[in-house]
């Protein structure tokens, strides 16, 4: 699948994504799932072992961007315009985080995405939710 290859290459080409250990789990038009392993180097509070919110936000931003890139009506080029993240609870120490993002609407120049991050416990309350706007270039008709 072409979008799978493009997304995988994107994630693997970003040094920050590689450093955080991000892995592409699933991708389809307008939907992406990435995961990130627990890593003690990313702990934000040594007393609790909880992952820093910046690592969670990086996972969510990368997942949302890949989702926009996976739209078949786009050129595969995007940048974050706005990303609002609501942290619902701390991620449990030692657990892999998984983020699922959906691109639910796109205009000629902006794509809108919702994302949810959960840890392995996958309780009713996610670790974080996000909504974002990303640049979007629609393919010309006939491309």
XYZ file of C-alpha atoms in Angstrom:
143
model
C 0.000 0.000 0.000
C 1.508 3.348 -1.027
C 0.347 5.355 2.011
C 1.777 2.718 4.342
C 5.186 3.078 2.672
C 5.084 6.895 2.704
C 4.010 7.069 6.355
C 6.575 4.497 7.453
C 9.330 6.391 5.599
C 8.193 9.664 7.194
C 8.238 8.299 10.713
C 11.562 6.538 10.190
C 13.113 9.678 8.637
C 12.246 11.934 11.575
C 15.100 11.724 14.110
C 12.768 12.808 16.925
C 10.248 10.038 16.133
C 13.061 7.488 15.964
C 14.513 8.742 19.252
C 11.125 8.283 20.921
C 10.788 4.777 19.436
C 7.564 5.522 17.555
C 6.189 2.647 15.520
C 3.528 2.630 12.826
C 0.841 0.126 13.875
C -1.949 0.802 11.365
C -2.654 3.195 8.550
C -5.507 3.649 6.133
C -6.940 6.678 4.354
C -7.621 9.307 7.002
C -6.734 7.098 9.999
C -3.424 6.249 11.633
C -2.301 4.398 14.753
C 1.221 4.930 16.142
C 2.706 3.617 19.353
C 5.609 4.581 21.569
C 7.261 2.350 24.173
C 7.808 3.342 27.773
C 11.323 4.713 28.133
C 12.837 5.877 31.431
C 14.701 8.635 29.535
C 11.290 10.222 28.823
C 10.090 10.309 32.426
C 8.822 13.715 33.508
C 8.509 12.967 37.218
C 11.186 10.657 38.677
C 9.120 10.096 41.832
C 6.245 8.511 39.902
C 7.896 7.305 36.688
C 5.227 9.041 34.576
C 6.158 9.908 30.969
C 6.619 13.627 30.275
C 3.661 15.342 28.588
C 5.990 16.563 25.846
C 6.617 12.971 24.726
C 2.858 12.340 24.683
C 2.267 15.500 22.649
C 5.004 14.516 20.166
C 3.299 11.137 19.671
C -0.066 12.816 19.107
C 1.314 15.446 16.719
C 3.176 12.836 14.653
C 0.147 10.534 14.503
C -2.161 13.365 13.470
C 0.270 14.571 10.793
C 0.634 11.065 9.372
C -3.152 10.819 9.253
C -3.378 13.950 7.113
C -0.616 12.610 4.879
C -2.590 9.379 4.452
C -5.562 11.115 2.829
C -5.724 9.891 -0.774
C -7.013 13.285 -1.961
C -3.935 15.099 -0.625
C -0.359 15.545 -1.787
C 1.144 14.039 1.374
C 2.572 17.351 2.568
C 1.476 18.822 5.901
C 2.509 20.934 8.872
C 0.826 21.550 12.203
C -1.176 24.778 12.388
C -2.796 24.210 15.765
C -2.920 21.298 18.189
C -4.886 21.355 21.426
C -4.171 18.505 23.813
C -6.196 17.701 26.909
C -4.332 15.486 29.379
C -6.904 13.337 31.149
C -4.684 11.268 33.429
C -1.035 10.204 33.764
C 0.139 7.351 31.587
C 0.932 4.323 33.703
C 4.681 3.775 34.136
C 6.090 0.904 32.094
C 3.272 0.830 29.546
C 3.389 1.409 25.789
C 1.318 4.366 24.585
C -0.860 4.073 21.501
C -2.345 7.032 19.655
C -5.151 6.737 17.109
C -5.965 9.740 14.918
C -8.775 10.400 12.413
C -8.863 13.161 9.822
C -12.565 13.976 9.821
C -12.653 16.948 7.432
C -10.452 18.759 4.929
C -10.875 21.958 2.976
C -8.616 22.958 0.089
C -5.921 24.078 2.541
C -6.690 22.829 6.075
C -7.277 19.325 7.474
C -8.951 18.704 10.837
C -7.948 15.801 13.058
C -9.052 14.188 16.328
C -6.708 11.908 18.271
C -6.794 9.760 21.411
C -3.830 8.319 23.305
C -4.188 5.342 25.617
C -1.815 3.193 27.597
C -1.986 -0.605 27.747
C -4.635 -0.566 30.458
C -6.921 1.066 27.863
C -9.411 2.225 30.466
C -12.487 4.284 29.679
C -10.433 7.381 30.442
C -7.665 7.949 27.867
C -4.292 9.432 28.742
C -4.947 12.376 26.414
C -7.199 13.608 23.632
C -6.400 16.160 20.949
C -7.952 18.178 18.175
C -5.827 19.839 15.562
C -5.638 21.732 12.310
C -2.950 20.929 9.755
C -1.959 22.390 6.429
C -3.427 20.399 3.570
C -2.737 20.455 -0.142
C -5.486 18.869 -2.175
C -4.381 17.028 -5.302
C -5.329 18.694 -8.524
C -8.127 16.947 -10.399
C -6.663 14.363 -12.721
C -3.472 13.693 -10.702
